[in-house]
Short mmCIF file of C-alpha atoms and ligand atoms in Angstrom, two decimals:
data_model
loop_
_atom_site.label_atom_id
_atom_site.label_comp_id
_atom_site.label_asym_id
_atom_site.label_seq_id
_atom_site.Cartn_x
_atom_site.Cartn_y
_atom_site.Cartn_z
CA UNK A 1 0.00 0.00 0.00
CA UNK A 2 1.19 3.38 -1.23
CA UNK A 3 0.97 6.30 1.48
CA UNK A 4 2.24 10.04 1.45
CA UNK A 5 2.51 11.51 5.01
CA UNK A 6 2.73 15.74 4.39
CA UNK A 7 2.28 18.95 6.66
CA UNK A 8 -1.29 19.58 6.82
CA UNK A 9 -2.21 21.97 3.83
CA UNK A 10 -3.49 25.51 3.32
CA UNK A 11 -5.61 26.83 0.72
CA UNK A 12 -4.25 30.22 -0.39
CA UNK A 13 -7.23 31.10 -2.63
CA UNK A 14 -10.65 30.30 -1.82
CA UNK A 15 -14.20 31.32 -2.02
CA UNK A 16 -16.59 30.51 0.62
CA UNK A 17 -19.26 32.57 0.05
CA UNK A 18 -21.91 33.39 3.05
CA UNK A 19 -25.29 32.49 4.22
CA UNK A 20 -26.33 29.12 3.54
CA UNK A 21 -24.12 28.36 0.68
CA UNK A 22 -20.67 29.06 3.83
CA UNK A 23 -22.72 26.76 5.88
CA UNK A 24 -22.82 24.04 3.15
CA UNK A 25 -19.36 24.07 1.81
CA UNK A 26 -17.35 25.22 4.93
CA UNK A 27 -16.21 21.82 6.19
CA UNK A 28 -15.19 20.52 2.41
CA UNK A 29 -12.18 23.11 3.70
CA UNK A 30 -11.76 22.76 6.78
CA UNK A 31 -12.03 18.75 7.00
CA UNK A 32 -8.68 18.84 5.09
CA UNK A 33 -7.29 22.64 5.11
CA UNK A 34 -5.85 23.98 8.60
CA UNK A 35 -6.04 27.81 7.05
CA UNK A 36 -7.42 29.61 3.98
CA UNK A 37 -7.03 33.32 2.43
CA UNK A 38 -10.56 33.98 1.70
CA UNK A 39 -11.87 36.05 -1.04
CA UNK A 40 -13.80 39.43 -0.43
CA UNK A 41 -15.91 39.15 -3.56
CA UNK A 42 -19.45 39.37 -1.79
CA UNK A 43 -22.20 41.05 -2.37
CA UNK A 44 -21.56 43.47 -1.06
CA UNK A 45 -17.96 43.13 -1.22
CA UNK A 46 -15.56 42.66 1.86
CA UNK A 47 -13.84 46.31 1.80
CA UNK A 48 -13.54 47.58 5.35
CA UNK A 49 -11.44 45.71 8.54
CA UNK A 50 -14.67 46.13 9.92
CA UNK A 51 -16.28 44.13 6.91
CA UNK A 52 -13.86 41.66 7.33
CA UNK A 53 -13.89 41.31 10.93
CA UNK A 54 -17.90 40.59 10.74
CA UNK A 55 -17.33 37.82 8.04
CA UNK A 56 -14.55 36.53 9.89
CA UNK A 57 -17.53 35.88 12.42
CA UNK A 58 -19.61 34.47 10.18
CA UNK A 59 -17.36 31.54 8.59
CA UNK A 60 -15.93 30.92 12.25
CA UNK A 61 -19.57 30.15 13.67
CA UNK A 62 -20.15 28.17 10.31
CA UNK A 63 -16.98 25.82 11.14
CA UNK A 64 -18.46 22.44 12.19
CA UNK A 65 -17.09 21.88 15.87
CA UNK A 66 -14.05 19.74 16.31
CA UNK A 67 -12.54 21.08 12.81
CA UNK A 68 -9.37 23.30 13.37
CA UNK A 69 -9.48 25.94 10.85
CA UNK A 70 -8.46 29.58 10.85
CA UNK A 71 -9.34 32.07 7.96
CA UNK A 72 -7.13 34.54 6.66
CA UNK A 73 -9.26 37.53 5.67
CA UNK A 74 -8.63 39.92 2.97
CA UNK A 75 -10.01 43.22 1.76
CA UNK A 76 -11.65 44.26 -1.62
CA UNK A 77 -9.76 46.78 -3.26
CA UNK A 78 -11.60 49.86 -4.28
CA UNK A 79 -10.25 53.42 -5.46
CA UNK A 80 -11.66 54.23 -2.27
CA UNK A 81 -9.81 52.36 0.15
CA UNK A 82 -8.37 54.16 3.42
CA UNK A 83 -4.65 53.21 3.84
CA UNK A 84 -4.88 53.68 7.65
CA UNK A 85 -8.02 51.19 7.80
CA UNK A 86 -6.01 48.77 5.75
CA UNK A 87 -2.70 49.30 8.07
CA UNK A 88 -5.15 48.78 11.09
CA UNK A 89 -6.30 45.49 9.45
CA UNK A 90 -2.80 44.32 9.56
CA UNK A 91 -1.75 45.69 12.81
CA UNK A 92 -4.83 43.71 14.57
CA UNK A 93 -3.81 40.31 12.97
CA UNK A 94 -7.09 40.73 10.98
CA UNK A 95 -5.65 41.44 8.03
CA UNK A 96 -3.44 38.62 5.26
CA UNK A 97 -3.52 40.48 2.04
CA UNK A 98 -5.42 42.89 0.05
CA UNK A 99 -7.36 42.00 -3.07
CA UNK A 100 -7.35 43.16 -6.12
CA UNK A 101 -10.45 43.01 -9.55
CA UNK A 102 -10.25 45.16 -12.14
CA UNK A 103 -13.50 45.98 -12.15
CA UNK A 104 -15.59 43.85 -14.29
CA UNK A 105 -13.18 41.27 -14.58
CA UNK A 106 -15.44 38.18 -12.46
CA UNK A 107 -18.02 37.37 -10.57
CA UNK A 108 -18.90 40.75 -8.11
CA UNK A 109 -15.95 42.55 -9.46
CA UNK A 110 -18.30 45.86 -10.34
CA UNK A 111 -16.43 47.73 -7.10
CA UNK A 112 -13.48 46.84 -8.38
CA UNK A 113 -10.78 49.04 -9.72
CA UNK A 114 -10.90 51.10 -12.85
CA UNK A 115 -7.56 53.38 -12.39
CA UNK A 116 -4.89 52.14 -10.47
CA UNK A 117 -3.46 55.67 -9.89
CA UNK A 118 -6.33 56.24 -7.21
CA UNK A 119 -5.49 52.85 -5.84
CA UNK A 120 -1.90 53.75 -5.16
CA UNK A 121 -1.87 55.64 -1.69
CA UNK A 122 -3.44 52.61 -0.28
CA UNK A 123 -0.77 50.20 -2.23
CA UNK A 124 2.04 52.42 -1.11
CA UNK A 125 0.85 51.72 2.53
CA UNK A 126 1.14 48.23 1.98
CA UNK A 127 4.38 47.82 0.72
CA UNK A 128 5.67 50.04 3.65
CA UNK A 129 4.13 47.66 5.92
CA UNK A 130 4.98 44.81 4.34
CA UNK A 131 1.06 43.30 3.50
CA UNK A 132 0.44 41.72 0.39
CA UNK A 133 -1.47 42.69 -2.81
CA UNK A 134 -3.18 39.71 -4.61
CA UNK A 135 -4.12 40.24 -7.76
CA UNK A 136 -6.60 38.41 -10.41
CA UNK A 137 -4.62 39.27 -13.14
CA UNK A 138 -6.88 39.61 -15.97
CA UNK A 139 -7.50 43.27 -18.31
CA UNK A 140 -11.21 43.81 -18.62
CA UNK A 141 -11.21 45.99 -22.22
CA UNK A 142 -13.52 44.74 -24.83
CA UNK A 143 -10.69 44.49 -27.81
CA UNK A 144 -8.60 42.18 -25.81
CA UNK A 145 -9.80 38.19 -26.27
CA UNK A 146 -10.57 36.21 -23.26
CA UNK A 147 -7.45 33.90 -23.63
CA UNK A 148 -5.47 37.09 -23.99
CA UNK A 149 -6.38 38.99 -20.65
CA UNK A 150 -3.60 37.46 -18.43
CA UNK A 151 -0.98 37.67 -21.07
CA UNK A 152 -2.05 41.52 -21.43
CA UNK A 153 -2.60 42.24 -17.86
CA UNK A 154 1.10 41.07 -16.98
CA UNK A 155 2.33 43.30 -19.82
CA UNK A 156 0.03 46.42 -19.34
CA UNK A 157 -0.80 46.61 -15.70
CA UNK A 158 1.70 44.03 -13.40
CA UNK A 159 5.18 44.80 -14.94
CA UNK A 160 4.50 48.75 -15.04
CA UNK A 161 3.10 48.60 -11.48
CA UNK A 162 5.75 46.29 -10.12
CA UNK A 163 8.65 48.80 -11.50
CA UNK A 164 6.81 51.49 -9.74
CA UNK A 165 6.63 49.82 -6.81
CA UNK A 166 9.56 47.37 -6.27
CA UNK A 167 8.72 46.56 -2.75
CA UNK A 168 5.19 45.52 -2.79
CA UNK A 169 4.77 41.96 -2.47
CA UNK A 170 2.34 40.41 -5.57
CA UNK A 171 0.50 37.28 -5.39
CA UNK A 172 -0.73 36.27 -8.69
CA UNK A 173 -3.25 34.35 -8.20
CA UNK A 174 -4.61 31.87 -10.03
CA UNK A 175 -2.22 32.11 -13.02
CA UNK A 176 -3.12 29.95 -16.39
CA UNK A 177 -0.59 30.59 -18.67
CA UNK A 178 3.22 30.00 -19.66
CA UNK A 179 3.25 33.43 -19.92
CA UNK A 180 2.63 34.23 -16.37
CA UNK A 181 4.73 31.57 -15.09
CA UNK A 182 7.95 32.37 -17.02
CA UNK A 183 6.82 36.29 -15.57
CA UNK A 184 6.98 34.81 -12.12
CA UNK A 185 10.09 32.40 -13.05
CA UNK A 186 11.99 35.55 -14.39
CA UNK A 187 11.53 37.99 -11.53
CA UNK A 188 13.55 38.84 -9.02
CA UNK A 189 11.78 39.48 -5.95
CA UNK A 190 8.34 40.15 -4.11
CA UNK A 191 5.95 38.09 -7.41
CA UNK A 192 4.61 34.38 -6.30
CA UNK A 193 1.50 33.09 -7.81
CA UNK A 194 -1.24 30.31 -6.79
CA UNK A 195 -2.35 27.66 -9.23
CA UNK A 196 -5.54 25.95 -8.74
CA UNK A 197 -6.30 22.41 -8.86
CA UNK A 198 -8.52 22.43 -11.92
CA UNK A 199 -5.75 24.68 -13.68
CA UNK A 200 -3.54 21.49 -13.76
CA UNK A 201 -5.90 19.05 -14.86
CA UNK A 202 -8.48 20.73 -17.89
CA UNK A 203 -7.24 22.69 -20.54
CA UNK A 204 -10.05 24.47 -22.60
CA UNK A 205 -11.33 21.69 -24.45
CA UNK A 206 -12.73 20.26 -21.68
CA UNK A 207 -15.48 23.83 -21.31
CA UNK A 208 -16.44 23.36 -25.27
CA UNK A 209 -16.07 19.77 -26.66
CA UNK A 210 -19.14 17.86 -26.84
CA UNK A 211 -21.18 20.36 -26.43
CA UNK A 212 -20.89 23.62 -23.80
CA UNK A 213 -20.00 22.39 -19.90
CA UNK A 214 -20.16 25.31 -17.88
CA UNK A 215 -19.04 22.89 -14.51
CA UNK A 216 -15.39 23.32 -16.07
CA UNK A 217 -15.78 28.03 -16.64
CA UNK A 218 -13.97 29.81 -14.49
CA UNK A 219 -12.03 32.50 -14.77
CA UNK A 220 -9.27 33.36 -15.98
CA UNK A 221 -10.64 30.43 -18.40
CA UNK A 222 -8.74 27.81 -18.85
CA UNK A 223 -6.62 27.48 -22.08
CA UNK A 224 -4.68 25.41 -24.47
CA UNK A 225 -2.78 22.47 -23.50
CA UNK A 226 0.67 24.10 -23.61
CA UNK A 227 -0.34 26.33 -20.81
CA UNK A 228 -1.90 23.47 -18.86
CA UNK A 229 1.69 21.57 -19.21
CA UNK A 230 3.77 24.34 -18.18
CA UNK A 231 1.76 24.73 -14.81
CA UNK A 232 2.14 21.49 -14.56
CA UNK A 233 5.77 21.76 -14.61
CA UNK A 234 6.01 25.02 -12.50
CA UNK A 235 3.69 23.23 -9.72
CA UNK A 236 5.51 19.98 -9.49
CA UNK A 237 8.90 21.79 -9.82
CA UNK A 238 9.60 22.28 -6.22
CA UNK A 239 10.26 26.19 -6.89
CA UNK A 240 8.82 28.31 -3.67
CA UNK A 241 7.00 30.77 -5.54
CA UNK A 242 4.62 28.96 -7.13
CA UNK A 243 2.01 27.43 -4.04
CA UNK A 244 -1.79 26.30 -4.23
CA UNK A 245 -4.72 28.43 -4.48
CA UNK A 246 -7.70 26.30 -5.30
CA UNK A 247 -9.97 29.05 -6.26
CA UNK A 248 -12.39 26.37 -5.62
CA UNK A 249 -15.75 29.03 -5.90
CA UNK A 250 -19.45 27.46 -5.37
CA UNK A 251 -22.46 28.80 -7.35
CA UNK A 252 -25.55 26.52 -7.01
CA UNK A 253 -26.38 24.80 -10.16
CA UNK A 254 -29.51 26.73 -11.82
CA UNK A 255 -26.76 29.68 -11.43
CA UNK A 256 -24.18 27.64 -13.71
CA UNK A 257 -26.93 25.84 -15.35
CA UNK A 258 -28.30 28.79 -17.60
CA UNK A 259 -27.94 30.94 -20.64
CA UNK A 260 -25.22 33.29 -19.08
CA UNK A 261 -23.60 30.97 -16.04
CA UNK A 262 -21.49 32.01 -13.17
CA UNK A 263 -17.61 31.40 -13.83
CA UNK A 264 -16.15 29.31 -11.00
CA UNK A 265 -15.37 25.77 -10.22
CA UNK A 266 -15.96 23.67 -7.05
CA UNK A 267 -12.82 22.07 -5.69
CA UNK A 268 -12.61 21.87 -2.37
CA UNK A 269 -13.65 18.46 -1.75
CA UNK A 270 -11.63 16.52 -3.92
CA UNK A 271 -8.65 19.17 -4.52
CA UNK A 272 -6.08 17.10 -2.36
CA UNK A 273 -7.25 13.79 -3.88
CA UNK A 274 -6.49 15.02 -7.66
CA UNK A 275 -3.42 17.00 -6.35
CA UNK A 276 -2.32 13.70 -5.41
CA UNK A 277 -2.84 12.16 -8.81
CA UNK A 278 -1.29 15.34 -10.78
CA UNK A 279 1.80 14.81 -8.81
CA UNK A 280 2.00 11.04 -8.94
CA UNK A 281 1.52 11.36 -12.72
CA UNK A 282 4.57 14.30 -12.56
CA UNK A 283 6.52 11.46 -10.50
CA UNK A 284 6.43 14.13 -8.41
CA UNK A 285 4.85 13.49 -5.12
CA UNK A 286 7.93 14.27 -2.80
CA UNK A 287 7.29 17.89 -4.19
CA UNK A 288 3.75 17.88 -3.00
CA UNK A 289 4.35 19.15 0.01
CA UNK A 290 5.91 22.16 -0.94
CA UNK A 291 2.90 23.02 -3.07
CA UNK A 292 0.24 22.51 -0.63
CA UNK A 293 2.22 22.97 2.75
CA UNK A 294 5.53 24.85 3.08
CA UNK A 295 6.00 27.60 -0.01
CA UNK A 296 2.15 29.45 0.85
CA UNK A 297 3.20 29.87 4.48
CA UNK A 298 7.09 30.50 3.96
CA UNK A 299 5.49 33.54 1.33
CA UNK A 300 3.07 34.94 3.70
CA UNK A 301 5.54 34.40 6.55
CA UNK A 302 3.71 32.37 8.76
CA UNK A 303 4.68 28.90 10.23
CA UNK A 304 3.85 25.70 8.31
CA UNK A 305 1.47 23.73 10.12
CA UNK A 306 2.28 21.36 12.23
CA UNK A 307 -0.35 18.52 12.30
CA UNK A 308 0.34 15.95 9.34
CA UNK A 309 -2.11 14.74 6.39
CA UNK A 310 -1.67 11.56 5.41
CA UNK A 311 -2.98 10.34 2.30
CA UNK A 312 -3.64 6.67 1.14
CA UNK A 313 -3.50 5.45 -2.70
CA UNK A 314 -6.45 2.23 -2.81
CA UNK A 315 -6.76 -0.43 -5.28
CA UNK A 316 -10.30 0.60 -6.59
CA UNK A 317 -11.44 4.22 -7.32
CA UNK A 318 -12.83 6.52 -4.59
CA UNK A 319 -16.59 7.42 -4.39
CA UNK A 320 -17.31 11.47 -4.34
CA UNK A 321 -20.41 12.47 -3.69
CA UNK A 322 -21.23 14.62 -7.55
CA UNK A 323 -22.48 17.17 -5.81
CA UNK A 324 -22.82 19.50 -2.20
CA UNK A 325 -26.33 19.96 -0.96
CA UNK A 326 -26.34 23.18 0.84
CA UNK A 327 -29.87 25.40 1.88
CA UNK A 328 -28.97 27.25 -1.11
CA UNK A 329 -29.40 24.37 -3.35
CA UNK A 330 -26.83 21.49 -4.96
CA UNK A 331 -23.75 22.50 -5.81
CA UNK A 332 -21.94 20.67 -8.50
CA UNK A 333 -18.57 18.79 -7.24
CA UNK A 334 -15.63 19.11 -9.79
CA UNK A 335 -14.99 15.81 -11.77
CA UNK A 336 -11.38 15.54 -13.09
CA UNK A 337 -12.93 12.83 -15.69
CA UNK A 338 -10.68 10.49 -14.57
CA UNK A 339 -10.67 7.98 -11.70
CA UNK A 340 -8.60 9.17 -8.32
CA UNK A 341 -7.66 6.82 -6.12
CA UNK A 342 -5.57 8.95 -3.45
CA UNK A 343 -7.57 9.10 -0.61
CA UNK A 344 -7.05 11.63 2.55
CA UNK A 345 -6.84 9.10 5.62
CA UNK A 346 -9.79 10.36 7.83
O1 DOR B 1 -14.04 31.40 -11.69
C1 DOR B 1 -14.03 32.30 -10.86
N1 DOR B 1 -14.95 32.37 -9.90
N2 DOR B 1 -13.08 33.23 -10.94
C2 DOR B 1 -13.09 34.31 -10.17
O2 DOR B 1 -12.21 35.12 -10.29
C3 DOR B 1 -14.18 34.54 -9.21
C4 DOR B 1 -14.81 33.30 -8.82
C5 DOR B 1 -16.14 33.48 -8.11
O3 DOR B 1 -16.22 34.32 -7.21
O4 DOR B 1 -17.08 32.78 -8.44
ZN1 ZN B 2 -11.12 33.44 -7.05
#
């Protein structure tokens, strides 16, 4: 019997949503995930410490008792952000990193921002203190094609904001393309990015062969295979600055289901299963624990964990429930459309 023994992982990208649909999903985390950054993007959006501090709350009273989990909030940028709000996030231990949409650019991303001039008092603050921007790196003008928007943003908005500000620390999250990982593989200092689970295993056939699946959109969409292999590569690779962000984001299914469907992709309760599998299949499983356990933490400067995961390859194919029932309604359950067999020892 085959058995991988790790750190206890953290998710450094995930959306849990609130009401009944945080109450449905929360322990698909926090069964398996000792800490998560959690995304602002609610409705409306996370933008104050005192925002934050409420919804901090809210997903800690969610947490099914006997689970161990702490959330790392974060703040929705807006060109109206108060740098000594933001500074007294951090101060009070509140406060992991600050968030930023282009507006438009996803789901609830109307707040977000349009001119990153205005933005810059607040992101001046930050690097001074030493708090983290995280940025969905995607440009939001019309002319620019959807498989373009990362490859633009990195060349339009990241590299020009980076050289003005040298010492803010960037997480790109959520990158899809070769061209943001060579970015990240050819900078110096202060750029990491996350890589979800699903970004490793579907390229963009798997959205639009066969007819339209909107249980593999997200965004930034997936693309062509090339990109998928050279995640694949930068994941498995060892190297500290690229960690795991599942994005793992739950709409209920009439909100996929529909002529214009919600971009987003359910993860979280089969992420460290397929992980597994990607990794195995990289003959890479001794670097799994980087991925999932040391390089998030060593980045946001906080202590691995020290509990241990241990995870269990069996003869015959697990059973996932296909979807999470929450009070909101089902929520469909990522399928990798292939068979995992690494199991998370309970
Ligand atoms: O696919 C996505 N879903 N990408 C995002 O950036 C946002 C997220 C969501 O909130 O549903
Ligand atoms: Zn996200």
């Amino acid at each position: 019997m085959k058995t991988l023994t790790i750190r206890r992982p953290d998710d450094w990208h995930l959306h849990l949503r609130d009401g009944e649909v945080l109450s449905g999903v929360i322990e698909d985390t926090s069964r398996h995930f000792a800490r998560a950054i959690i995304m602002p993007n609610l409705v409306p959006p996370v933008v104050t410490t005192a925002d934050a501090a409420a919804y901090r709350e809210r997903i800690m009273a969610a947490v099914p008792s006997g689970d161990r989990f702490q959330p790392l909030m974060t703040l929705y940028l807006t060109e109206g952000t108060d740098p000594q709000d933001v500074a007294a996030g951090k101060e009070r231990g509140l406060i992991t990193a600050v968030k930023l949409y282009p507006a438009g650019a996803t789901t609830n991303s109307s707040s977000g921002v349009r001119n990153i001039d205005k933005a810059m008092p607040v992101l001046e603050r930050m690097a001074e203190i030493g708090l983290p921007l995280c940025v969905h790196g995607e440009v939001t003008t019309a002319e620019v094609d959807i498989f373009d928007r990362e490859a633009v943003f990195i060349e339009t908005v990241l590299d020009p904001l980076r050289k003005r500000l040298p010492e803010l620390k960037i997480t790109m999250e959520h990158v899809t393309t070769k061209e943001g990982v060579d970015y990240i593989k050819n900078s110096s200092a202060n750029l990491a990015g996350t890589i979800t689970t699903h970004h490793l295993i579907i390229n963009r056939n798997a959205i639009l062969v066969g007819g339209i699946r909107p249980h593999y959109y997200c965004l930034p969409v997936a693309k062509r295979e090339h990109h998928r292999l050279a995640l694949r590569t930068a994941a498995t690779s060892g190297d500290p600055r690229f960690f795991l962000g599942t994005d793992s984001a739950p709409h209920v299914d009439p909100l996929k289901e529909c002529a214009c469907g919600c971009a987003g992709i359910y993860t979280s309760p089969n992420t460290m299963s397929c992980l597994a599998h990607v990794f195995e299949e990289e003959n890479a499983l001794a670097q799994l624990e980087a991925f999932t356990s040391l390089s998030g933490p060593a980045w946001y400067g906080l202590p691995p964990n020290e509990e241990r995961m241990t995870l269990v390859r069996r003869d015959e194919p697990l059973q996932f429930p296909k979807k999470r029932e929450t009070g909101a309604g089902a929520i469909t359950v990522f399928d990798p459309l292939f068979p995992l067999y690494w199991e998370v020892e309970a």
